[in-house]
C-alpha positions as MATLAB code, in Angstrom:
seq = 'MLLRTRIIILVSAAFIVTFGALVLAGLQRERLAERPYAEIAIKGTEALWREILQSATDTLAELTDGAANDRLLADAVRDDDSTRIRTLAVGWTTPLIAAGELSDLQILDRDGRVLFASSHVAEPTRLLDLGTIRTVAEGAELSGIRQVSSDRFRIIVARPYRVSPAASALVLAVAAPVDSLLARFSRSLGATALLLNTRGRFIEGADNALWSALDLTLPQHIAAVTEAKQGDRIYAVTSVPLADLAAGSAGLLVTVQDATESLAALDRLTVLTVAGTLSALLLVLVGLYLYLRVVFRPLDRAVAVLGALSRGDTSAGLTKESDDEIGMIAEAVAGLRKSLTAFSDTRRQRELQRRRQERFIRRQMEALAETLEAGAREELLSDLRRIVAAASGRSEDGDESKSLDRLIREDDQLGPLAAVLQQMSGRVVEQHRRLSELIARLREALVRETELASLQQELSIARDLQRSVLPVEFPDRDSYSIFGMMESAREVGGDFYDFFERGDGHIAVVIADVSGKGVPAAFFMAICRTLLKTIALFETDPAVCVRQLNDLLSADNDQMMFVTLFFGIFDPETGRLQYVNAGHNPPFMVFADGRVAPLDRSLDIAVAVVEDTDFTNQELTFGPGDRLVMYTDGVTEAFDPAGEQFGEDRFMAVLADTASLPPPDAARSAVETIHVFEAGGDQSDDITLLIVERKA';
ca = [
     180.163   24.042  -16.160;
     180.029   26.771  -19.369;
     178.146   25.880  -22.421;
     180.927   26.947  -24.490;
     183.508   24.567  -22.518;
     180.564   21.565  -22.675;
     180.746   22.480  -26.825;
     184.613   22.348  -26.702;
     184.830   19.273  -24.676;
     181.926   17.126  -26.844;
     183.817   18.555  -30.005;
     187.098   17.294  -28.788;
     186.038   14.142  -27.312;
     184.498   13.656  -31.159;
     188.041   14.234  -32.593;
     189.585   12.309  -30.247;
     187.687    8.836  -30.328;
     187.795    9.370  -34.471;
     191.626    9.594  -34.107;
     191.476    7.133  -31.855;
     190.192    4.680  -33.603;
     192.045    5.674  -36.822;
     194.841    4.623  -34.660;
     193.588    1.444  -33.244;
     192.746    0.702  -37.187;
     196.271    1.510  -38.372;
     197.610   -1.055  -35.482;
     195.454   -3.740  -36.411;
     195.956   -3.374  -39.964;
     199.867   -3.266  -38.847;
     199.573   -6.257  -36.818;
     197.617   -8.367  -39.414;
     200.402   -7.173  -42.327;
     203.221   -8.661  -39.813;
     201.819  -11.655  -38.965;
     202.531  -13.342  -42.578;
     206.049  -12.387  -42.235;
     206.016  -13.918  -38.573;
     204.587  -16.965  -39.561;
     207.197  -17.322  -42.583;
     209.908  -16.471  -40.182;
     209.026  -19.345  -37.601;
     208.756  -22.070  -40.462;
     211.841  -21.172  -41.728;
     213.395  -21.297  -38.366;
     211.857  -24.753  -37.604;
     212.569  -26.022  -41.007;
     216.168  -24.908  -40.891;
     216.784  -26.163  -37.251;
     215.073  -29.758  -38.232;
     217.011  -30.027  -40.905;
     220.796  -28.987  -39.114;
     219.413  -31.569  -36.110;
     218.251  -34.487  -38.630;
     221.829  -34.234  -39.979;
     223.675  -33.931  -36.468;
     221.776  -37.347  -35.455;
     222.351  -39.181  -38.233;
     225.958  -38.972  -37.874;
     225.581  -39.803  -34.016;
     223.332  -42.692  -35.381;
     226.432  -43.917  -37.732;
     228.752  -43.594  -34.553;
     226.543  -45.889  -32.238;
     225.979  -48.556  -35.452;
     229.710  -48.935  -34.864;
     229.652  -49.395  -30.950;
     226.473  -51.710  -31.199;
     228.424  -53.962  -33.866;
     231.430  -54.342  -31.767;
     231.339  -57.996  -30.784;
     233.903  -57.588  -28.381;
     232.281  -55.014  -26.389;
     229.094  -56.672  -26.320;
     230.972  -59.869  -25.055;
     232.524  -57.730  -22.187;
     229.217  -56.772  -21.300;
     227.378  -59.460  -21.338;
     230.181  -61.012  -18.796;
     229.596  -57.762  -17.102;
     233.375  -57.287  -16.939;
     233.848  -53.924  -16.660;
     237.418  -53.461  -16.808;
     237.145  -55.051  -20.277;
     234.035  -52.959  -21.005;
     235.746  -49.367  -19.469;
     238.930  -50.534  -22.153;
     237.180  -51.430  -25.497;
     234.902  -48.309  -25.120;
     237.514  -45.947  -24.099;
     239.167  -46.872  -26.867;
     236.228  -46.379  -29.246;
     235.488  -43.067  -27.420;
     238.714  -41.191  -27.028;
     238.965  -40.115  -30.694;
     235.494  -39.092  -30.987;
     235.338  -37.038  -28.018;
     238.641  -35.517  -28.895;
     237.417  -34.717  -32.566;
     234.471  -32.799  -30.849;
     231.983  -35.653  -32.542;
     230.767  -36.960  -29.001;
     230.701  -35.985  -25.873;
     228.711  -39.051  -23.880;
     228.642  -42.659  -24.393;
     226.762  -44.709  -21.801;
     225.381  -48.356  -21.859;
     222.383  -48.753  -19.217;
     220.050  -51.952  -18.142;
     216.378  -51.376  -18.139;
     216.214  -50.218  -14.459;
     218.704  -47.357  -14.984;
     221.884  -48.802  -13.831;
     224.682  -47.445  -15.704;
     227.042  -50.182  -16.733;
     229.338  -48.086  -18.563;
     229.944  -44.100  -18.716;
     232.469  -42.273  -20.594;
     232.462  -39.621  -18.171;
     235.365  -40.216  -15.586;
     233.198  -39.008  -12.421;
     232.161  -41.655   -9.697;
     228.392  -41.596  -10.148;
     227.719  -39.834  -13.710;
     224.369  -38.402  -14.258;
     222.203  -40.458  -16.960;
     221.444  -39.053  -20.055;
     217.890  -40.422  -20.007;
     215.136  -40.642  -17.555;
     213.891  -44.286  -16.433;
     211.051  -43.957  -18.483;
     212.954  -42.955  -21.773;
     215.237  -45.965  -20.857;
     212.452  -48.397  -20.681;
     210.633  -47.281  -23.859;
     214.129  -47.964  -25.658;
     214.914  -51.238  -24.018;
     211.345  -52.350  -25.482;
     212.598  -51.507  -28.711;
     212.108  -47.639  -29.718;
     214.966  -45.780  -31.237;
     215.056  -42.298  -30.001;
     217.029  -39.410  -31.168;
     216.714  -35.463  -30.635;
     217.952  -33.229  -28.359;
     217.659  -32.914  -24.552;
     219.105  -30.952  -21.374;
     221.015  -33.168  -19.545;
     222.295  -30.938  -16.437;
     221.825  -27.175  -15.801;
     224.015  -25.939  -18.077;
     223.987  -28.281  -21.026;
     222.056  -29.245  -24.164;
     223.138  -32.348  -25.588;
     222.319  -34.223  -28.903;
     221.453  -37.346  -28.055;
     220.655  -40.826  -29.911;
     219.509  -44.059  -28.006;
     218.592  -47.297  -29.542;
     218.268  -50.847  -27.888;
     221.448  -53.065  -27.169;
     221.507  -56.902  -27.243;
     224.628  -58.296  -26.158;
     223.031  -61.807  -26.947;
     219.825  -63.263  -28.289;
     218.889  -64.734  -24.915;
     219.810  -61.349  -23.162;
     217.433  -58.696  -21.873;
     217.844  -55.650  -24.181;
     220.186  -53.118  -22.765;
     220.274  -49.446  -24.042;
     223.121  -47.814  -25.773;
     223.268  -43.904  -25.698;
     225.655  -41.298  -27.395;
     225.304  -37.626  -26.855;
     227.397  -34.936  -29.057;
     227.491  -30.954  -27.909;
     225.231  -28.786  -29.304;
     227.828  -25.561  -30.061;
     228.798  -26.868  -33.411;
     224.908  -27.310  -34.134;
     224.388  -23.757  -32.732;
     227.123  -22.155  -34.689;
     226.201  -23.946  -37.880;
     222.443  -22.763  -37.521;
     223.621  -19.332  -36.983;
     225.820  -19.060  -39.996;
     223.056  -20.673  -42.200;
     220.396  -18.145  -40.549;
     222.505  -14.760  -40.214;
     221.717  -14.136  -36.591;
     222.682  -14.921  -33.050;
     221.301  -18.479  -31.939;
     220.936  -19.050  -28.269;
     219.063  -22.139  -26.609;
     216.912  -21.672  -23.395;
     215.864  -24.209  -20.777;
     212.269  -24.619  -19.989;
     212.359  -21.703  -17.457;
     213.565  -19.332  -19.929;
     217.340  -19.595  -18.473;
     220.299  -18.878  -21.150;
     221.992  -22.673  -21.397;
     223.899  -22.625  -24.689;
     224.812  -19.944  -27.201;
     227.125  -17.556  -28.675;
     226.101  -14.171  -26.955;
     224.695  -14.771  -23.345;
     225.398  -10.843  -22.814;
     223.677   -9.613  -25.382;
     220.600  -11.810  -23.908;
     220.822  -10.777  -20.547;
     220.729   -6.702  -21.676;
     217.518   -7.675  -23.794;
     216.055   -8.934  -20.594;
     212.926  -10.735  -22.422;
     210.418  -13.323  -21.330;
     209.343  -15.551  -24.349;
     206.207  -17.902  -24.458;
     207.616  -21.541  -23.738;
     205.019  -23.945  -25.413;
     204.356  -21.368  -28.721;
     206.674  -20.021  -31.398;
     206.818  -16.397  -31.353;
     208.138  -13.058  -33.300;
     208.907  -10.038  -31.096;
     211.071   -6.543  -31.076;
     213.621   -5.711  -28.334;
     215.325   -2.785  -27.999;
     218.996   -2.355  -26.696;
     220.267    1.003  -26.545;
     220.013    2.346  -29.706;
     219.692   -0.882  -31.501;
     216.458   -2.864  -32.343;
     216.695   -6.601  -32.639;
     213.997   -9.103  -34.074;
     213.834  -11.871  -31.829;
     212.047  -15.121  -32.773;
     211.538  -18.134  -30.270;
     210.725  -21.604  -31.349;
     209.824  -24.678  -28.913;
     212.017  -27.230  -28.941;
     210.792  -30.909  -28.708;
     212.678  -33.327  -26.140;
     213.862  -36.490  -27.633;
     210.855  -38.257  -25.470;
     208.338  -35.739  -27.041;
     208.465  -33.500  -24.201;
     209.458  -30.355  -24.205;
     213.209  -29.394  -24.033;
     213.604  -25.277  -24.136;
     213.322  -22.649  -26.570;
     215.446  -22.173  -29.505;
     215.956  -18.350  -29.815;
     217.404  -16.415  -32.962;
     218.436  -12.620  -32.591;
     218.888  -10.486  -35.140;
     219.608   -6.561  -35.456;
     216.819   -4.984  -37.604;
     217.507   -1.630  -36.661;
     217.444    0.191  -40.069;
     213.956   -1.289  -41.178;
     212.468   -1.006  -38.011;
     213.769    2.436  -37.048;
     212.086    3.818  -40.495;
     209.025    2.442  -39.465;
     208.694    3.926  -35.743;
     209.713    7.486  -37.598;
     206.914    7.049  -40.501;
     204.358    6.062  -37.513;
     205.690    9.038  -35.445;
     205.429   11.825  -38.067;
     201.503   10.294  -38.813;
     200.804   10.963  -35.290;
     202.320   14.390  -34.849;
     200.719   15.739  -37.738;
     197.258   14.457  -36.804;
     197.666   15.920  -33.441;
     198.375   19.090  -34.789;
     195.601   19.540  -37.050;
     193.395   18.554  -34.198;
     195.006   21.125  -32.319;
     194.415   23.738  -34.606;
     190.801   23.054  -34.966;
     190.010   23.039  -31.113;
     192.303   26.371  -31.197;
     189.933   27.933  -34.152;
     186.942   26.889  -32.304;
     187.508   28.252  -28.873;
     187.823   31.637  -30.625;
     185.030   31.488  -32.467;
     182.700   30.645  -29.302;
     184.434   33.356  -27.432;
     182.930   35.978  -29.952;
     179.730   34.478  -30.135;
     179.125   33.831  -26.159;
     179.999   37.316  -25.211;
     176.680   38.721  -24.779;
     175.262   35.886  -23.006;
     178.471   36.422  -20.651;
     176.761   40.293  -19.849;
     173.667   38.592  -19.181;
     175.071   36.045  -16.952;
     176.997   38.913  -14.778;
     173.834   41.003  -14.135;
     171.754   37.641  -12.853;
     174.893   36.813  -10.712;
     174.498   40.535   -8.854;
     170.474   40.458   -8.655;
     170.900   37.052   -6.953;
     173.586   38.600   -4.415;
     170.411   41.260   -3.624;
     172.006   44.211   -5.603;
     168.566   45.346   -7.679;
     171.107   48.361   -9.030;
     172.535   46.233  -11.764;
     170.370   46.099  -14.801;
     170.535   44.614  -18.711;
     169.588   47.510  -21.705;
     167.482   45.768  -24.170;
     169.439   46.514  -27.242;
     167.744   44.074  -29.606;
     164.787   41.897  -30.369;
     166.605   38.516  -30.167;
     167.015   36.399  -27.332;
     169.391   39.143  -25.538;
     166.489   41.429  -25.652;
     164.363   38.705  -23.929;
     166.626   38.104  -21.242;
     166.783   42.030  -20.037;
     162.661   41.981  -20.198;
     162.859   38.812  -17.803;
     165.702   40.767  -15.557;
     163.481   43.858  -15.235;
     160.551   41.267  -13.896;
     163.012   39.902  -11.282;
     163.896   43.209  -10.093;
     160.661   43.816   -9.243;
     159.999   40.696   -7.501;
     162.945   40.843   -4.989;
     161.992   44.070   -3.959;
     158.747   42.840   -3.037;
     160.354   39.817   -1.432;
     162.746   41.854    0.687;
     159.872   43.929    2.259;
     158.218   40.588    3.300;
     161.662   38.809    4.411;
     161.969   41.993    6.814;
     157.949   41.096    8.518;
     158.966   37.482    8.955;
     162.250   38.272   10.857;
     160.324   40.401   13.294;
     157.788   37.645   13.721;
     160.465   34.988   14.097;
     162.273   36.662   16.921;
     158.953   37.091   18.898;
     158.583   33.176   18.532;
     162.026   32.647   19.328;
     162.014   34.416   22.746;
     158.625   32.631   23.492;
     159.705   29.203   23.222;
     163.034   29.684   24.976;
     161.038   31.163   27.702;
     159.096   28.203   27.911;
     161.651   25.522   27.274;
     163.575   27.259   30.128;
     160.734   26.695   32.542;
     160.223   23.179   31.297;
     163.861   22.338   32.032;
     163.956   23.482   35.591;
     161.200   20.550   36.533;
     163.386   17.562   35.077;
     166.711   15.694   36.306;
     170.194   16.598   35.168;
     170.984   14.079   32.149;
     167.068   14.865   30.820;
     167.321   18.938   31.496;
     170.653   19.080   29.879;
     169.116   17.660   26.574;
     166.405   19.782   26.424;
     168.604   22.841   27.022;
     170.910   21.290   24.256;
     167.689   21.147   21.823;
     166.777   24.999   22.644;
     170.420   25.850   22.152;
     170.080   24.218   18.361;
     166.946   25.803   17.758;
     167.605   29.257   18.675;
     170.818   29.295   16.800;
     168.863   27.592   13.571;
     166.154   30.499   13.949;
     169.048   32.925   13.841;
     170.915   31.481   11.086;
     174.469   31.326   13.203;
     174.251   27.318   12.947;
     177.292   25.372   11.876;
     176.425   21.765   13.184;
     175.515   19.987    9.843;
     172.699   18.558    8.571;
     170.507   18.634   11.739;
     170.795   22.187   12.183;
     169.743   22.590    8.483;
     166.691   20.653    8.775;
     165.340   22.861   11.909;
     166.469   25.906    9.907;
     164.038   24.888    7.062;
     161.402   23.866    9.302;
     161.378   27.593   10.637;
     161.319   29.284    7.967;
     158.548   27.439    5.978;
     155.942   27.609    8.975;
     156.467   30.666   10.899;
     154.075   29.854   13.664;
     154.887   26.287   14.369;
     158.292   26.284   13.036;
     159.864   25.520   16.711;
     157.636   23.464   17.891;
     158.264   21.191   14.827;
     161.787   21.306   15.308;
     161.368   20.319   19.146;
     158.952   17.692   17.736;
     161.617   16.477   15.071;
     164.231   16.237   17.653;
     161.973   14.028   19.967;
     160.402   11.999   17.285;
     164.317   11.340   15.783;
     165.495   10.399   19.393;
     162.810    7.849   19.692;
     163.503    6.218   16.212;
     166.886    5.873   16.606;
     166.088    4.090   20.146;
     163.940    1.999   18.510;
     166.532    1.357   15.736;
     169.005    0.350   18.075;
     166.816   -2.275   20.393;
     165.817   -3.998   16.818;
     169.369   -4.456   15.379;
     170.490   -5.351   19.103;
     167.495   -8.271   19.438;
     168.639   -9.002   15.670;
     172.264   -9.279   16.411;
     171.353  -11.652   19.571;
     169.019  -14.096   17.425;
     171.667  -14.424   14.936;
     174.329  -15.154   17.638;
     171.830  -17.626   19.567;
     171.707  -19.680   15.924;
     175.262  -19.360   15.190;
     176.230  -20.778   18.877;
     173.500  -23.707   18.268;
     175.074  -24.438   15.043;
     178.866  -24.277   16.532;
     177.652  -26.754   18.954;
     176.244  -29.053   16.710;
     179.418  -29.190   14.473;
     181.251  -29.619   17.048;
     179.586  -32.517   18.259;
     180.054  -33.895   14.723;
     183.612  -33.258   14.867;
     183.923  -34.826   18.290;
     182.353  -37.948   16.754;
     184.393  -37.895   13.694;
     187.434  -37.692   15.977;
     186.286  -40.953   18.049;
     185.775  -42.611   14.962;
     189.153  -42.002   13.349;
     190.952  -42.863   16.883;
     188.843  -45.804   16.773;
     190.230  -47.631   13.572;
     193.725  -46.924   14.792;
     195.535  -49.777   16.408;
     194.809  -49.459   20.674;
     196.907  -52.888   21.506;
     200.699  -53.046   20.868;
     202.611  -56.278   20.301;
     205.378  -56.685   22.713;
     206.637  -60.316   21.558;
     209.697  -62.127   22.039;
     211.353  -61.241   18.791;
     209.510  -57.958   18.074;
     207.697  -55.050   19.552;
     205.685  -52.507   17.962;
     204.245  -49.312   19.365;
     202.710  -46.154   17.439;
     200.895  -42.855   18.184;
     199.519  -39.898   16.837;
     198.399  -36.283   17.948;
     195.839  -34.486   15.415;
     196.564  -30.480   14.782;
     192.576  -30.605   14.147;
     189.505  -32.637   15.803;
     190.137  -34.761   12.614;
     193.308  -35.113   10.473;
     195.047  -36.829    7.472;
     197.711  -39.038    9.097;
     197.501  -42.716    9.875;
     199.376  -45.286   10.781;
     198.657  -49.133   11.001;
     200.004  -52.962   11.281;
     198.747  -56.490   11.295;
     199.910  -60.009   11.270;
     199.484  -61.847    8.082;
     198.500  -65.629    7.678;
     202.428  -66.362    7.148;
     203.515  -64.750   10.327;
     205.077  -62.013    8.641;
     203.883  -58.328   10.016;
     202.561  -55.348    7.523;
     203.413  -52.019    8.712;
     202.251  -48.757    7.344;
     202.323  -45.185    8.077;
     200.882  -42.201    5.591;
     200.093  -38.650    5.321;
     197.170  -37.415    3.457;
     197.057  -33.944    1.578;
     195.195  -31.565    3.630;
     193.565  -31.644    6.785;
     190.265  -31.892    8.404;
     187.163  -34.129    7.620;
     188.017  -34.482    3.820;
     191.954  -35.785    4.657;
     190.182  -37.927    7.378;
     187.604  -39.495    5.279;
     190.527  -40.351    2.607;
     192.723  -41.801    5.246;
     189.935  -44.198    6.331;
     189.211  -45.235    2.611;
     193.226  -45.418    1.999;
     193.742  -47.573    5.269;
     190.509  -49.825    4.198;
     191.697  -50.797    0.582;
     195.620  -51.331    1.757;
     194.481  -53.776    4.522;
     192.353  -55.570    2.337;
     195.280  -55.497   -0.568;
     197.820  -56.565    1.748;
     196.070  -59.994    3.240;
     196.476  -61.537   -0.176;
     199.564  -59.970   -1.537;
     203.207  -60.539   -0.238;
     204.946  -58.072   -2.854;
     204.634  -54.412   -1.152;
     205.334  -52.514   -4.474;
     202.194  -54.552   -6.013;
     200.139  -53.632   -3.063;
     200.867  -49.645   -3.456;
     200.355  -50.032   -7.261;
     197.023  -51.620   -6.487;
     196.147  -49.100   -4.301;
     197.324  -46.383   -6.243;
     194.929  -47.482   -8.975;
     192.013  -47.600   -6.994;
     192.622  -44.310   -5.402;
     193.114  -42.399   -8.618;
     190.218  -43.861  -10.379;
     187.887  -41.414   -9.186;
     189.887  -38.649   -7.324;
     187.920  -35.938   -8.316;
     189.241  -33.465   -5.169;
     192.722  -34.443   -6.469;
     193.880  -35.414   -3.213;
     197.216  -37.485   -2.697;
     198.831  -39.610    0.071;
     202.625  -40.221    0.825;
     202.907  -43.688    2.765;
     205.652  -45.832    3.873;
     204.617  -49.643    3.639;
     206.335  -52.373    4.353;
     206.232  -56.373    5.007;
     208.310  -57.579    8.272;
     210.064  -61.063    9.048;
     210.354  -61.177   13.072;
     212.463  -64.550   12.586;
     215.072  -63.323   10.183;
     214.560  -59.417   10.676;
     214.291  -58.434    6.736;
     211.894  -55.779    6.178;
     210.891  -55.505    2.574;
     208.981  -51.954    1.810;
     207.962  -48.847   -0.667;
     208.664  -45.315    0.115;
     205.574  -43.671   -1.822;
     206.589  -39.829   -1.405;
     207.046  -40.106    2.267;
     209.838  -38.921    4.952;
     212.738  -41.068    4.846;
     212.744  -43.112    8.302;
     215.148  -43.223   10.679;
     217.302  -46.543   11.606;
     218.163  -46.547   15.316;
     220.761  -49.271   15.561;
     221.459  -50.940   18.750;
     224.649  -48.741   19.597;
     222.550  -45.996   19.474;
     223.725  -44.518   16.108;
     220.887  -42.742   13.847;
     220.465  -43.024   10.195;
     218.050  -42.132    7.848;
     216.894  -44.610    5.090;
     217.740  -43.717    1.663;
     215.588  -41.457   -0.734;
     212.971  -43.222   -2.734;
     212.236  -41.946   -6.453;
     208.693  -43.348   -6.217;
     205.991  -39.929   -6.214;
     203.116  -40.181   -3.772;
     199.915  -42.419   -4.213;
     196.738  -41.038   -5.979;
     198.825  -38.779   -8.098;
     199.044  -40.789  -11.516;
     197.285  -43.807  -12.285;
     199.348  -46.646  -13.437;
     202.404  -45.873  -12.056;
     205.039  -48.558  -10.913;
     206.742  -48.610   -7.565;
     209.961  -49.863   -6.166;
     211.071  -52.680   -3.836;
     213.560  -51.936   -1.186;
     214.862  -53.794    1.723;
     216.841  -53.697    4.725;
     217.689  -56.234    7.538;
     217.114  -55.658   11.214;
     220.013  -56.514   13.614;
     219.296  -57.484   17.351;
     218.377  -54.140   19.266;
     217.669  -52.432   15.934;
     214.594  -50.368   15.575;
     212.895  -48.178   12.962;
     211.109  -45.125   13.479;
     208.519  -44.006   11.087;
     207.100  -40.473   11.237;
     205.405  -37.822    9.297;
     205.959  -34.406    8.755;
     204.111  -32.914   11.479;
     207.356  -33.981   13.599;
     210.237  -32.527   11.571;
     207.890  -29.313   10.600;
     206.721  -28.146   14.071;
     207.786  -24.575   14.732;
     208.729  -22.370   17.895;
     207.451  -18.896   18.340;
     210.114  -17.420   16.951;
     209.329  -19.479   13.432;
     212.286  -21.769   13.626;
     211.436  -25.472   12.463;
     212.096  -28.561   14.627;
     214.239  -30.155   11.798;
     215.825  -33.610   11.228;
     218.673  -32.812   12.971;
     216.741  -32.016   16.314;
     214.822  -35.638   15.854;
     217.675  -37.527   15.316;
     219.230  -36.427   18.353;
     216.372  -36.981   20.305;
     216.302  -40.702   18.789;
     219.896  -41.150   19.856;
     219.052  -39.805   23.336;
     216.122  -42.166   23.631;
     217.465  -45.459   22.144;
     218.043  -47.368   25.371;
     214.137  -46.643   26.313;
     211.520  -49.123   25.307;
     209.711  -47.779   22.099;
     206.484  -46.633   23.595;
     208.713  -44.457   26.095;
     210.969  -43.345   23.406;
     207.824  -42.250   21.077;
     206.015  -40.265   24.275;
     209.710  -38.809   24.975;
     209.915  -37.444   21.315;
     206.325  -36.126   21.141;
     207.021  -34.134   24.378;
     210.420  -32.663   23.377;
     208.434  -31.721   20.302;
     205.752  -29.864   22.625;
     208.257  -28.519   24.528;
     209.890  -26.924   21.474;
     206.759  -25.386   20.739;
     206.543  -23.747   23.646;
     202.702  -23.176   23.714;
     202.069  -22.497   20.225;
     199.355  -23.969   17.973;
     200.393  -27.282   16.759;
     200.767  -26.952   13.144;
     200.100  -30.387   11.519;
     199.024  -34.151   12.938;
     202.401  -35.580   14.433;
     202.643  -39.068   14.154;
     205.159  -41.861   15.289;
     205.276  -45.690   14.299;
     208.329  -47.569   15.735;
     209.215  -51.457   14.971;
     212.234  -53.120   17.050;
     213.791  -56.218   16.612;
     214.618  -57.591   20.271;
     217.926  -58.952   20.784;
];
């Protein structure tokens, strides 16, 4: 690179860095200046929203006082007279709903059962979740905003509702639409107001089209002020997180205000400033280039003469015109011309000597090649051709030929011999290197093979230990029959099943699926099975058993593992099964007449996810000949080579086809059907089945 070019680049870089620093400082100053205004806008928005929301909830609270003080309605609720409840409540709510002051009224018990709902649908959606219902039933009064469905926000006020001093507290919840609240907020602020859910999707507001066109992604848990462009308009967008009435996150309150005039003027000023700075920078660089071009012209002539001499043109010369640096360069060029002439004579003499050496080496190597075998002869002749080519300067074979050429020219007498020795030593070194690498790889392979054999032996022991804790004898009594089986996807798995007889003659049954696979899941499974069996021997309530198990497993769960399980206590005499489903696949009930139906899904979460979690007891009664088929997701999530899932429908069909078979035959037939469906593919997960049948 020319010196002139380097100077220009250096100066340009200095100007660019300075300009960039000024721009960054300006942008930072602009951001710091905008921050107080953004905080003021956010605080103003939050204060106005709190004031309007408080006014709306106060109005709803007055309405709940009216409903709570209606003794006729309280008597109807106490007597559980649904007809009288609906007559009284509808008469009270209809004019309020028609006037837009109310949208929903619900009376709920502490277990979440809807005793009355103003909605006319068969199964109305609860306004409150179960945790909030229990909080209110214990005496808390809550008010605020909540998203009650995928497309609706509601203002909700909830309070305890006692129909008599001795009765348990119920929950009275009333809700009102938010459209009037948003309209009032928009008028007060002079901007478009929108409500988004926790995923940023538009739910309520006056201008969904504008929001869709802006296509913004806003932070969910912090307030923010940003700008957005749509066409030739610029909008100021303020977002404030909304708190749910239960202290959770309800979504975002977003205001969109047209700020085109003020923001466009600021943008124009910024563009003019940048354009002026760039113009000044360009003028400085052009002037610097012209000045350096004039200053470096004598040096360019000197460089041209040196280039001609480097090509062997000794006719080129440079006249000494002054005693400055250019004159000193002219004297050096004259000395260089004299040295080049002497070097040319020496080169011709060495060329003649090189040709004599080439002929001698070629004759000696050809004579040696005739005494060798075919393979060695070809290698030697190949070396000869490369040496001759390198000596004559015709080689184009890369670094190896360049090395040969360098050896020949640096030592006229021993050059060819050194080239041959270099080739021979190179071959020996390369062969030794390859053998060393091969031996090292072989040693490494032997070590890995030993480690793999040890690991496989340990996994085999772990698999045997895991299978040893599973039941191997299955009862076939006069009143009931039990059978279970498990096939692990790996050497050890995370599924397990178990059953055992309690002191009162009842049978405890459990099937579970631990998160993950392999050794960690197997260890967690063993801990879970041991704890549950210990608890169930002394506790008769399945929900209490599972709660105690959850508390024990959650306490020191650093690996964040969890387990889904179905646990029940079966009375063989009555056929009654009381059970808890903690996030597990709903088992299938196979009736004596061949019908197959899944149990209802439970709302309980998996075990070891959250401490201090309550679980819900459910129950069913076996008829004579009925059986309950429990399974893990490895059954329905088996895949064929095309990637299609086995699924619940296929499994139900298999259970219907095998309803007449004994439980062992039915279980084995189901597993065999799954393997046929997989068509030899890898098993994706553990396959576990447990069947309990009440005999006719």
